[in-house]
Amino acid sequence: METAPSSSMSPASGTYVLDVHGFSGLRRQHCGGGGCIVSPTFTVAGLEWAIRYHPEGDADEVTDDVAVFVVLVTKDATAWAHVEFRLLDQAAGEMVTFFGEKDPILFASGSEDLSTWGTGELAARSFIARST
């Protein structure tokens, strides 16, 4: 994740790794019925962020895809950020970019629509299960 510069801040970048072990068991124990796992918060450019990981699809609909979203957690904050979601294919040993946006994304923690960004279709659950 990289925040876009403004007149009052210089560019900052950061990486957060959400390490998911035991994908199939995790789904059964913690995420049945469209639930999600929220990462611990992490800091980029002085702001707190978190990852919401939905192993059974977006919260609105259970699908065959994994959903993932980045959330601006810092209260009453606004930021522009570049976001990219990559997965480690453990079978191949390669990091693969699955979803991202080339232009900066506006995050505003006070807005339900702007506090979160991501995709309900990051990758097929069958791919994730094979690569873990």
mmCIF file of C-alpha atoms in Angstrom, residues 12-67:
data_model
loop_
_atom_site.group_PDB
_atom_site.id
_atom_site.type_symbol
_atom_site.label_atom_id
_atom_site.label_comp_id
_atom_site.label_asym_id
_atom_site.label_seq_id
_atom_site.Cartn_x
_atom_site.Cartn_y
_atom_site.Cartn_z
ATOM 1 C CA ALA A 12 4.841 6.657 2.200
ATOM 2 C CA SER A 13 4.585 2.996 1.458
ATOM 3 C CA GLY A 14 4.020 -0.132 3.446
ATOM 4 C CA THR A 15 3.308 -3.792 3.098
ATOM 5 C CA TYR A 16 1.156 -5.995 5.263
ATOM 6 C CA VAL A 17 1.205 -9.779 5.031
ATOM 7 C CA LEU A 18 -1.927 -11.637 6.071
ATOM 8 C CA ASP A 19 -0.707 -15.178 6.604
ATOM 9 C CA VAL A 20 -3.572 -17.673 6.334
ATOM 10 C CA HIS A 21 -2.811 -21.208 7.524
ATOM 11 C CA GLY A 22 -5.234 -24.111 7.272
ATOM 12 C CA PHE A 23 -7.592 -22.482 4.790
ATOM 13 C CA SER A 24 -10.211 -25.274 4.825
ATOM 14 C CA GLY A 25 -10.321 -25.579 8.614
ATOM 15 C CA LEU A 26 -10.368 -21.819 8.979
ATOM 16 C CA ARG A 27 -13.463 -21.631 6.800
ATOM 17 C CA ARG A 28 -15.327 -24.251 8.827
ATOM 18 C CA GLN A 29 -14.368 -22.965 12.290
ATOM 19 C CA HIS A 30 -14.486 -19.206 11.939
ATOM 20 C CA CYS A 31 -16.156 -18.116 8.746
ATOM 21 C CA GLY A 32 -19.222 -20.238 8.128
ATOM 22 C CA GLY A 33 -22.089 -18.425 6.477
ATOM 23 C CA GLY A 34 -20.144 -15.584 4.890
ATOM 24 C CA GLY A 35 -18.146 -14.476 7.954
ATOM 25 C CA CYS A 36 -14.776 -12.798 7.780
ATOM 26 C CA ILE A 37 -11.466 -12.511 9.554
ATOM 27 C CA VAL A 38 -10.111 -9.053 10.347
ATOM 28 C CA SER A 39 -6.345 -8.648 10.554
ATOM 29 C CA PRO A 40 -4.632 -6.839 13.396
ATOM 30 C CA THR A 41 -4.306 -3.152 12.559
ATOM 31 C CA PHE A 42 -1.115 -1.974 10.907
ATOM 32 C CA THR A 43 0.279 1.518 10.258
ATOM 33 C CA VAL A 44 1.063 3.124 6.907
ATOM 34 C CA ALA A 45 1.744 6.863 6.656
ATOM 35 C CA GLY A 46 0.731 7.343 10.277
ATOM 36 C CA LEU A 47 -2.747 5.880 9.717
ATOM 37 C CA GLU A 48 -4.176 2.608 11.008
ATOM 38 C CA TRP A 49 -5.443 0.084 8.463
ATOM 39 C CA ALA A 50 -6.785 -3.475 8.554
ATOM 40 C CA ILE A 51 -7.548 -6.266 6.093
ATOM 41 C CA ARG A 52 -10.937 -7.987 5.992
ATOM 42 C CA TYR A 53 -10.614 -11.476 4.548
ATOM 43 C CA HIS A 54 -13.789 -13.323 3.507
ATOM 44 C CA PRO A 55 -12.908 -16.942 2.567
ATOM 45 C CA GLU A 56 -16.460 -17.630 1.380
ATOM 46 C CA GLY A 57 -16.982 -14.508 -0.691
ATOM 47 C CA ASP A 58 -18.225 -11.021 0.020
ATOM 48 C CA ALA A 59 -20.353 -10.545 3.137
ATOM 49 C CA ASP A 60 -23.395 -9.837 0.955
ATOM 50 C CA GLU A 61 -23.247 -13.139 -0.917
ATOM 51 C CA VAL A 62 -21.540 -16.507 -0.413
ATOM 52 C CA THR A 63 -19.644 -17.324 -3.619
ATOM 53 C CA ASP A 64 -16.897 -19.613 -4.894
ATOM 54 C CA ASP A 65 -14.399 -16.753 -4.585
ATOM 55 C CA VAL A 66 -12.335 -15.318 -1.756
ATOM 56 C CA ALA A 67 -13.029 -11.655 -0.986
#
